[in-house]
C-alpha positions as MATLAB code, in Angstrom:
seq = 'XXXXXXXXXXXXXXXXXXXXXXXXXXXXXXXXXXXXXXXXXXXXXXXXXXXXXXXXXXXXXXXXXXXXXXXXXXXXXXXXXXXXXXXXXXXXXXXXXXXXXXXXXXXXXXXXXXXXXXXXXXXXXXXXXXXXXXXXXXXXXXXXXXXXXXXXXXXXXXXXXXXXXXXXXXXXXXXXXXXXXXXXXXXXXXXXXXXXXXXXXXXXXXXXXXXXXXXXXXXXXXXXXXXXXXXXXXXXXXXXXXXXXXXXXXXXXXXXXXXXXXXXXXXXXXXXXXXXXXXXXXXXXX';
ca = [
     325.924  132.651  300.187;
     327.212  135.529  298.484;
     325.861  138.245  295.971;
     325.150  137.279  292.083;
     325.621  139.177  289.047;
     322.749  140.232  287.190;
     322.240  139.455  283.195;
     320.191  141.208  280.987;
     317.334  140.361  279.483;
     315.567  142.168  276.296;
     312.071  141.777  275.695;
     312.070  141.028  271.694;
     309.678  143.373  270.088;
     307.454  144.681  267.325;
     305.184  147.411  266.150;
     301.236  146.937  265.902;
     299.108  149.734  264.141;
     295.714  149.958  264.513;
     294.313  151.368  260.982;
     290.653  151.370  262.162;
     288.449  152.644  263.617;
     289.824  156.542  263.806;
     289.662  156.693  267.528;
     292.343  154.180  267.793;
     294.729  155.242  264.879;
     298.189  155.064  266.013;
     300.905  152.700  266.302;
     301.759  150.834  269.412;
     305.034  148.447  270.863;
     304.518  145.022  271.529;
     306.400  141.905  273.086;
     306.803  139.243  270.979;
     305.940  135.534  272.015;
     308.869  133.102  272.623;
     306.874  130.478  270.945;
     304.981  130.082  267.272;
     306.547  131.610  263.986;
     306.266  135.349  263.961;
     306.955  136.727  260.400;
     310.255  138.662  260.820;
     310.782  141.025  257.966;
     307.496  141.010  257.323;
     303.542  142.419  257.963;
     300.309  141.086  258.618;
     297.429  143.000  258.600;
     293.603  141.654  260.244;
     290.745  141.838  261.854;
     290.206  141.727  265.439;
     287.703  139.443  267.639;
     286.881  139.233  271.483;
     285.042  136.150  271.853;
     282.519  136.685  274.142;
     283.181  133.538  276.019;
     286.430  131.858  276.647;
     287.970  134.916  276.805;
     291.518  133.819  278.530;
     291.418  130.636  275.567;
     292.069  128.179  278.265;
     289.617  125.385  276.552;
     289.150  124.786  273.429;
     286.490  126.868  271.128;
     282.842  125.243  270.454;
     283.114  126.569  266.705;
     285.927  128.364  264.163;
     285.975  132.003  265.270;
     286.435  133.270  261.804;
     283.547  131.769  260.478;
     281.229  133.631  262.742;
     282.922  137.089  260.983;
     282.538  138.268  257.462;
     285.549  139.491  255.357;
     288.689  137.822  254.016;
     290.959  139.118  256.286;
     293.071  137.069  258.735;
     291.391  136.971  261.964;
     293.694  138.147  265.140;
     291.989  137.027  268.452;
     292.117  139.059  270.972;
     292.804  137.300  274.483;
     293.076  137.982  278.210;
     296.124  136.844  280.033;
     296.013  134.715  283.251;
     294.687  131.019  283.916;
     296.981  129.307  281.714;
     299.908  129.323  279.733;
     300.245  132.211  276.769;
     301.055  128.326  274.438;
     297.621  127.126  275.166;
     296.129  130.218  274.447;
     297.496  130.335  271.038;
     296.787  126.673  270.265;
     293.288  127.101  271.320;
     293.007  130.124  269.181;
     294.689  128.635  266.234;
     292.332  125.452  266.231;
     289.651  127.984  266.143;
     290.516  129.786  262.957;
     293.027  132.628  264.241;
     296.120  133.979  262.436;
     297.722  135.829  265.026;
     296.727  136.134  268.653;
     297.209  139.676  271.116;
     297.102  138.801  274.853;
     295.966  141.549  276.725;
     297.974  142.412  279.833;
     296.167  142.424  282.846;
     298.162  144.684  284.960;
     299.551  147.867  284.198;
     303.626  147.051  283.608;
     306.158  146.967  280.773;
     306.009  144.574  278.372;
     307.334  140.992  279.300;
     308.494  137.868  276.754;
     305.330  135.710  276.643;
     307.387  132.314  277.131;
     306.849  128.368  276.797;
     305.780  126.470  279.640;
     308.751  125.524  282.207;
     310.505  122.483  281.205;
     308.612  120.220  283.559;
     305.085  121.410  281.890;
     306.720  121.672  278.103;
     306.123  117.509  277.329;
     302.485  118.740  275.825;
     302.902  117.915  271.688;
     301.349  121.251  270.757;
     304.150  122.981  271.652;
     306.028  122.066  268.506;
     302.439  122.649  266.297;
     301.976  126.588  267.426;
     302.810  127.841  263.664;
     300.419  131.437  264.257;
     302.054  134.579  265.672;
     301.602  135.780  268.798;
     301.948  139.528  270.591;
     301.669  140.632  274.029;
     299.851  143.956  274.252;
     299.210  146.908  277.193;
     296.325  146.520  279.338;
     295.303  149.824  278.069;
     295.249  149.079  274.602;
     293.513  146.046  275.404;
     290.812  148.115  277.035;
     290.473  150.091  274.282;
     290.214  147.641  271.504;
     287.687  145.676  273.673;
     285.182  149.174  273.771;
     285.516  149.875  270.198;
     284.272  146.468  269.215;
     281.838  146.663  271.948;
     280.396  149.642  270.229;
     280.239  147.516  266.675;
     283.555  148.991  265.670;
     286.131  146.906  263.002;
     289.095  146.846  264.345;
     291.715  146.550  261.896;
     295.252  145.714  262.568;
     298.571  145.815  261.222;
     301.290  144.017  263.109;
     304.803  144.759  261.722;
     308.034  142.709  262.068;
     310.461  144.678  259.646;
     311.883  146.353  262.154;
     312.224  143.393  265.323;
     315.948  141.899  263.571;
     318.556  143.959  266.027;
     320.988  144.032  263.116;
     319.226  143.324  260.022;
     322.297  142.977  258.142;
     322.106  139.133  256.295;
     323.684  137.803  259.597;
     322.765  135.357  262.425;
     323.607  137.078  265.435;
     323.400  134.259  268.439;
     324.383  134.274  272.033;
     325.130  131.585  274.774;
     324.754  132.056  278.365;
     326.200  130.217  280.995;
     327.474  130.680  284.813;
     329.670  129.615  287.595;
     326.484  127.877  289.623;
     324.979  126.370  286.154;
     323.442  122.931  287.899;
     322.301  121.626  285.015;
     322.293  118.159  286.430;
     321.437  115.191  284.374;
     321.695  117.825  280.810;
     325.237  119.201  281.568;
     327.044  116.319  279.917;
     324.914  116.835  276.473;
     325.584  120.549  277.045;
     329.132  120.242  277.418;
     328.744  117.397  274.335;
     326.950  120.179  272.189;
     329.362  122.962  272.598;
     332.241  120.695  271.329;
     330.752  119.216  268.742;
     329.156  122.805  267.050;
     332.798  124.218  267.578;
     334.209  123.586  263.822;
     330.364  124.494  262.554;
     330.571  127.610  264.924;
     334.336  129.017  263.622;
     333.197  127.972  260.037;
     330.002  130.458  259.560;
     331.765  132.872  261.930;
     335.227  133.286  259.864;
     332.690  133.471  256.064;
     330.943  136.630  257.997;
     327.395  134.249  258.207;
     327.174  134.742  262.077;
     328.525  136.255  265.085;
     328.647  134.037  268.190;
     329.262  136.233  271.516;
     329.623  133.662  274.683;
     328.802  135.517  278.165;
     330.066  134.041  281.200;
     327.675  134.641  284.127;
     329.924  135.081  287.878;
     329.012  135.897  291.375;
     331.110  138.476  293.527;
     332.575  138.066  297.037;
     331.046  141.446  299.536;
     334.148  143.744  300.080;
     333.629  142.155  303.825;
     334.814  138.908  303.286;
     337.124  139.009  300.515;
     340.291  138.010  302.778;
     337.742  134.701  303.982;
     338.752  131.472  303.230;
     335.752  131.128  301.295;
     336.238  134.184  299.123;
     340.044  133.215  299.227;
     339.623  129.720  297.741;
     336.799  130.474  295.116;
     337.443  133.729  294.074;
     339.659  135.638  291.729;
     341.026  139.413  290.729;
     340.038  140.328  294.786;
     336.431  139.012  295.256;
     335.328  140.102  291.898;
     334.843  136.625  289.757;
     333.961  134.127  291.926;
     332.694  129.821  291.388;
     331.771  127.489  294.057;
     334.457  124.994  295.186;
     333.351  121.760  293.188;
     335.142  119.809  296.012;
     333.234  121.647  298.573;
     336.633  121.202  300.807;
     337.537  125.306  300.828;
     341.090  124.626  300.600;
     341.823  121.181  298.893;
     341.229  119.737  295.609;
     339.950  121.393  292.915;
     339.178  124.909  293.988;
     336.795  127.815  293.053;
     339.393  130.146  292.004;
     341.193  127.119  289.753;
     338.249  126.219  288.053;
     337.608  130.022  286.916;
     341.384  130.423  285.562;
     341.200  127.012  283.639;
     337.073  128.242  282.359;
     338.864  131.767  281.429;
     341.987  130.227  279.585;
     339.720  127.933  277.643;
     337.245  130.565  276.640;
     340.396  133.192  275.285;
     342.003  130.220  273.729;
     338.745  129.671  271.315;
     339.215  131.432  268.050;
     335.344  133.177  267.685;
     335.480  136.758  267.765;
     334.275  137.671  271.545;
     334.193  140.834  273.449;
     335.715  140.296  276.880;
     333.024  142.266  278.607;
     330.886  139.135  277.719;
     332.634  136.605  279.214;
     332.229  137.954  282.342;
     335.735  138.675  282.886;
     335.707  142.388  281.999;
     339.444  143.140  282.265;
     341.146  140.884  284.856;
     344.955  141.874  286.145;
];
């Protein structure tokens, strides 16, 4: 009914360099897949292959791709996105002999998180079995790999992961996100379930400097208009600014909007992680 806040989302990512042929020399950003194991802190370096058929590796391949190449080098298979989901296209490719896959954009854009199937579609076993690397790549560079090798050029890649940690400093950095409209449905009981029980685990690891834990509390605002509504009135604190729908859905009986916020706010100060306010959400409420 009213406006939402907005989150933000970071595209997690790493640096490829091409080391061959000459005409492509240089090193390039990529997105890392939310899905597979990519090597973090580390390198690996391969060959490139287009297959000339089954280019988007939405069936499986007739044969192993690396056995059709010479050299000892991992193979990385170089794919074109659409059709299918970015999992399938790695599990296809990893059947077929491939280390790593790139997926070639196929629009001109920034690079996006390559991401797992939504939740409906994710029953498929592979999911858990994707154990290869995967990187989404410009359509550009994508162009340009595929004329190199078109011209009988060995394109040799590097694809580097030492620098994708945020803060590389021997600590597990985690967040959790939530909001004021989560319907989670059926799952918010187990949610609710899991955040109590991890609690001690959580303060544990925090307090011996293992991890940092930083909770961020997703509201919606009232318009300027209609803060002085009964709507804004009954679901909405600090003037309009944090806002949660009525879970009586009565306005101004029951268990109301703005209640529900002051009880979520007092519970999230009263927990003993180290949190920056900002996150929750709250910013600084008077």
């Amino acid at each position: 009914m009213f406006g939402s806040s907005l989150g933000r989302f970071v595209v997690e990512k790493n640096s490829l360099r091409v080391t061959s042929p000459d005409s492509l020399k240089d090193t390039y950003e990529c997105a890392i897949g939310n899905f597979g194991v990519p090597q973090y802190g580390g390198t690996l370096t391969g060959f490139v292959r287009y297959p000339k058929s089954n280019q988007k590796a939405c069936q499986a391949f007739d044969s192993n791709l690396k056995s059709e190449v010479a050299g000892g080098l991992p193979l990385f298979v170089l794919l074109d996105r659409g059709e299918c989901y970015f999992t399938l296209k790695a599990w296809n490719a990893q059947k077929a002999g491939a280390a790593a896959i790139l997926v070639a954009d196929d629009r001109p854009e920034p690079l996006i998180t390559m991401d797992m199937p939504e939740e409906e579609n994710a029953h498929v076993d592979y999911l858990q079995n994707i154990s290869i690397p995967s990187a989404l790549i410009s359509m550009s560079l994508g162009d340009s790999i595929k004329k190199a090798l078109a011209k009988g050029d060995m394109v040799n890649i590097k694809l580097d992961w030492t620098e994708a940690l945020p803060h590389p400093d021997e600590r597990v950095e985690y967040e959790f996100w939530t909001n004021s409209n989560d319907e989670c449905g059926s799952k918010c009981d187990s949610q609710i379930e899991f955040v109590k029980n991890f609690k001690g685990a959580a303060q544990i690891l925090e307090r011996k400097g293992y991890t940092q834990f930083t909770p961020h509390y997703i509201t919606w605002y009232c318009p300027e208009a209609f803060t002085l509504s009964k709507q804004c009135k009954s679901q909405c604190i600090n003037h309009g600014r944090y806002c949660a729908p009525d879970p009586s859905k009565i306005l101004v009986k029951g268990m109301m909007g703005r209640t529900l916020l002051s009880k979520i706010y007092d519970r999230l100060a009263s927990i003993k992680w180290r949190m920056r306010p900002e996150s929750l959400g709250f910013g600084g409420i008077t």
